[in-house]
CSV table of C-alpha atoms in Angstrom, one decimal:
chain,number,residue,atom,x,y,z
S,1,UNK,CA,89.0,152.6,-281.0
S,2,UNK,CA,89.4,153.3,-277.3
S,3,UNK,CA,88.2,157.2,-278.4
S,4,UNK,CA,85.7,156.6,-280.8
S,5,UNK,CA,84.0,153.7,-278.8
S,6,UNK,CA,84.9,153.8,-275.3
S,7,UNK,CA,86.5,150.6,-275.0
S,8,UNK,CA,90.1,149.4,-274.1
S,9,UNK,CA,91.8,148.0,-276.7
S,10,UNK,CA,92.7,145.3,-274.7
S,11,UNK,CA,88.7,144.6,-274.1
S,12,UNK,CA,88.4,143.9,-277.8
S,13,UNK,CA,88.5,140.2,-279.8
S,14,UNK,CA,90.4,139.9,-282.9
S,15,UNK,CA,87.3,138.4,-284.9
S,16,UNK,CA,86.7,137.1,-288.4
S,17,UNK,CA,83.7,135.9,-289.8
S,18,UNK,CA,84.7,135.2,-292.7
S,19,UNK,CA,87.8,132.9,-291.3
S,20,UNK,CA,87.0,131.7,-288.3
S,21,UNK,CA,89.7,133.5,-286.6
S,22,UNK,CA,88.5,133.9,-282.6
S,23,UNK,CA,85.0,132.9,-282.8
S,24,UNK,CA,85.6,129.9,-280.4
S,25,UNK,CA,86.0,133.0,-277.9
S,26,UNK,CA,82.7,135.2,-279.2
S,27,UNK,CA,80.4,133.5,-277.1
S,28,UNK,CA,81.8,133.0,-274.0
S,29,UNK,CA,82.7,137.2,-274.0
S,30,UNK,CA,79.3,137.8,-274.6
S,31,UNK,CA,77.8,135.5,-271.5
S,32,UNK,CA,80.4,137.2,-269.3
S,33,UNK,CA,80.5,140.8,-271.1
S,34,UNK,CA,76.7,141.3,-271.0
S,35,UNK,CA,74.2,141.4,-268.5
S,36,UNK,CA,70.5,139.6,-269.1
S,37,UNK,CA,68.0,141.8,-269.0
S,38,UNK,CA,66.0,142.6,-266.2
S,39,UNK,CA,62.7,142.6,-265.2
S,40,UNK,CA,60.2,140.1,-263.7
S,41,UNK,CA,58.0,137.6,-265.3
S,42,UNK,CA,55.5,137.6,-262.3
S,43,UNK,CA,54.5,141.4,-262.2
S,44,UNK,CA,52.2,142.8,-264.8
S,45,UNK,CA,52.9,143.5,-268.7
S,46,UNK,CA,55.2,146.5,-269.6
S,47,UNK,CA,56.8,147.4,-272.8
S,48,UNK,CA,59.0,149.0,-274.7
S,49,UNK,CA,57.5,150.5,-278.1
S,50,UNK,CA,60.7,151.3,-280.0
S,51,UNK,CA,59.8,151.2,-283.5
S,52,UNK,CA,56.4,150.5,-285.8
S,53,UNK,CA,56.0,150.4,-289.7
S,54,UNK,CA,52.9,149.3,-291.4
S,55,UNK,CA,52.5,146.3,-293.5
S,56,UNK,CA,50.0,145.8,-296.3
S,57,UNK,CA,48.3,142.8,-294.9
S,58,UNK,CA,49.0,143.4,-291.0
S,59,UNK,CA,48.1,146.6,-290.7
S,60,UNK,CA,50.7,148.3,-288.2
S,61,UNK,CA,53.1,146.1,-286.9
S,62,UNK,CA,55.1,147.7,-283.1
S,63,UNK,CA,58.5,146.3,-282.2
S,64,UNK,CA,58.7,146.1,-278.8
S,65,UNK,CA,60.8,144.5,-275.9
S,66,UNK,CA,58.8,143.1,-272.8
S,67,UNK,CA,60.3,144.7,-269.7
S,68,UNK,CA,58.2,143.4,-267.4
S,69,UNK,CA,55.6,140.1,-267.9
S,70,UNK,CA,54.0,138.9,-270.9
S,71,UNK,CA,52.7,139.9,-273.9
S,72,UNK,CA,50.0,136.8,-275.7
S,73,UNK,CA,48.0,136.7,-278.9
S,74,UNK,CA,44.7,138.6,-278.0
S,75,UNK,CA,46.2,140.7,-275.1
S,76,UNK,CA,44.6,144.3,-274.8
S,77,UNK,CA,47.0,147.3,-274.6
S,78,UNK,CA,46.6,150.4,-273.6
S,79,UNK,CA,49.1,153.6,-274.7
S,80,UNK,CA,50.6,155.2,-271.6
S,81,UNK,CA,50.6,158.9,-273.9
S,82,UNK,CA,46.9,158.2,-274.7
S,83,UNK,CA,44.9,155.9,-272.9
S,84,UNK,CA,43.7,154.4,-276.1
S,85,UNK,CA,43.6,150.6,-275.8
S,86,UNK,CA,44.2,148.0,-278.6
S,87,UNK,CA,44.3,144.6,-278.7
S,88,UNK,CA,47.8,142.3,-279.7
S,89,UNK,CA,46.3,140.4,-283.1
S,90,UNK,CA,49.3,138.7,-283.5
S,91,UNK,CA,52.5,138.4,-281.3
S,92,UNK,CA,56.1,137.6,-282.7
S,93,UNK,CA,59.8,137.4,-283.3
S,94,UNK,CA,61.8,139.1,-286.2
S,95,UNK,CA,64.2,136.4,-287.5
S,96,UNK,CA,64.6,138.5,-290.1
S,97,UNK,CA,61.3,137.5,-290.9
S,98,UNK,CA,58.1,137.6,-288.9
S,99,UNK,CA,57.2,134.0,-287.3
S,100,UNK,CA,54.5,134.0,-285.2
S,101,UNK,CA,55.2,132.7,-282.2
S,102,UNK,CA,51.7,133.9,-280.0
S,103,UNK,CA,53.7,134.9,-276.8
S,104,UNK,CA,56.8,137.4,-275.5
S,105,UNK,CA,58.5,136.5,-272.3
S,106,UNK,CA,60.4,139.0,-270.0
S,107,UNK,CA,63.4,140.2,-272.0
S,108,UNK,CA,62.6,138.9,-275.2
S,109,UNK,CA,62.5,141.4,-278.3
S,110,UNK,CA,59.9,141.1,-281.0
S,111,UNK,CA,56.9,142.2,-282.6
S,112,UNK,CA,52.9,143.0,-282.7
S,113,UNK,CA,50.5,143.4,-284.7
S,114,UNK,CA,47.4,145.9,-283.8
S,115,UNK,CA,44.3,147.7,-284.3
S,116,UNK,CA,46.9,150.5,-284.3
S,117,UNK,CA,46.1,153.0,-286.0
């Protein structure tokens, strides 16, 4: 493991799902093992478009992360490669499923729906 993934082996938790085994342990390692994301709620929207697909009824549908302020329901974007501005028809988190939840704070992960085309 320490080749393959770059960890210690004495970094890793013996976890099981399935048992139990270690989970009491899980979230703790994660609070202390991972940093929150950066990035500022006060300065002006930025994003992260890391991945689109279209949907039959919501036309093209961007996952993004919010780096930088936030992203509401009826916000117009504009594509740093382009120019081209859209506007943000409907704004949501992946749970697996889409639930609308018409804003993205700093940090948060989700999805939006455009005029994309």
């Amino acid at each position: 493991m320490a080749a393959t993934f770059d960890v210690s082996p004495g970094d890793v938790l013996a976890v099981s799902a399935k048992t139990g085994l270690g989970l009491e342990a899980l979230l703790p390692a994660v609070v202390e093992r991972i940093p929150p994301p950066g990035g500022s709620p006060a300065l002006p929207l930025r994003l992260l478009l890391f991945d689109a697909f279209h949907d039959e009824y919501r036309g093209v549908v961007c996952l993004v992360a919010v780096v930088d302020g936030r992203l509401r329901a009826g916000d117009r974007l504009a594509a740093a490669s382009s120019g081209q501005e859209y506007e943000a028809l409907e704004v949501g988190i992946l749970a697996p499923e889409a639930h609308p939840t018409g804003e993205l704070l700093t940090g948060q992960v989700g999805g939006s729906s455009s005029q994309l085309h």
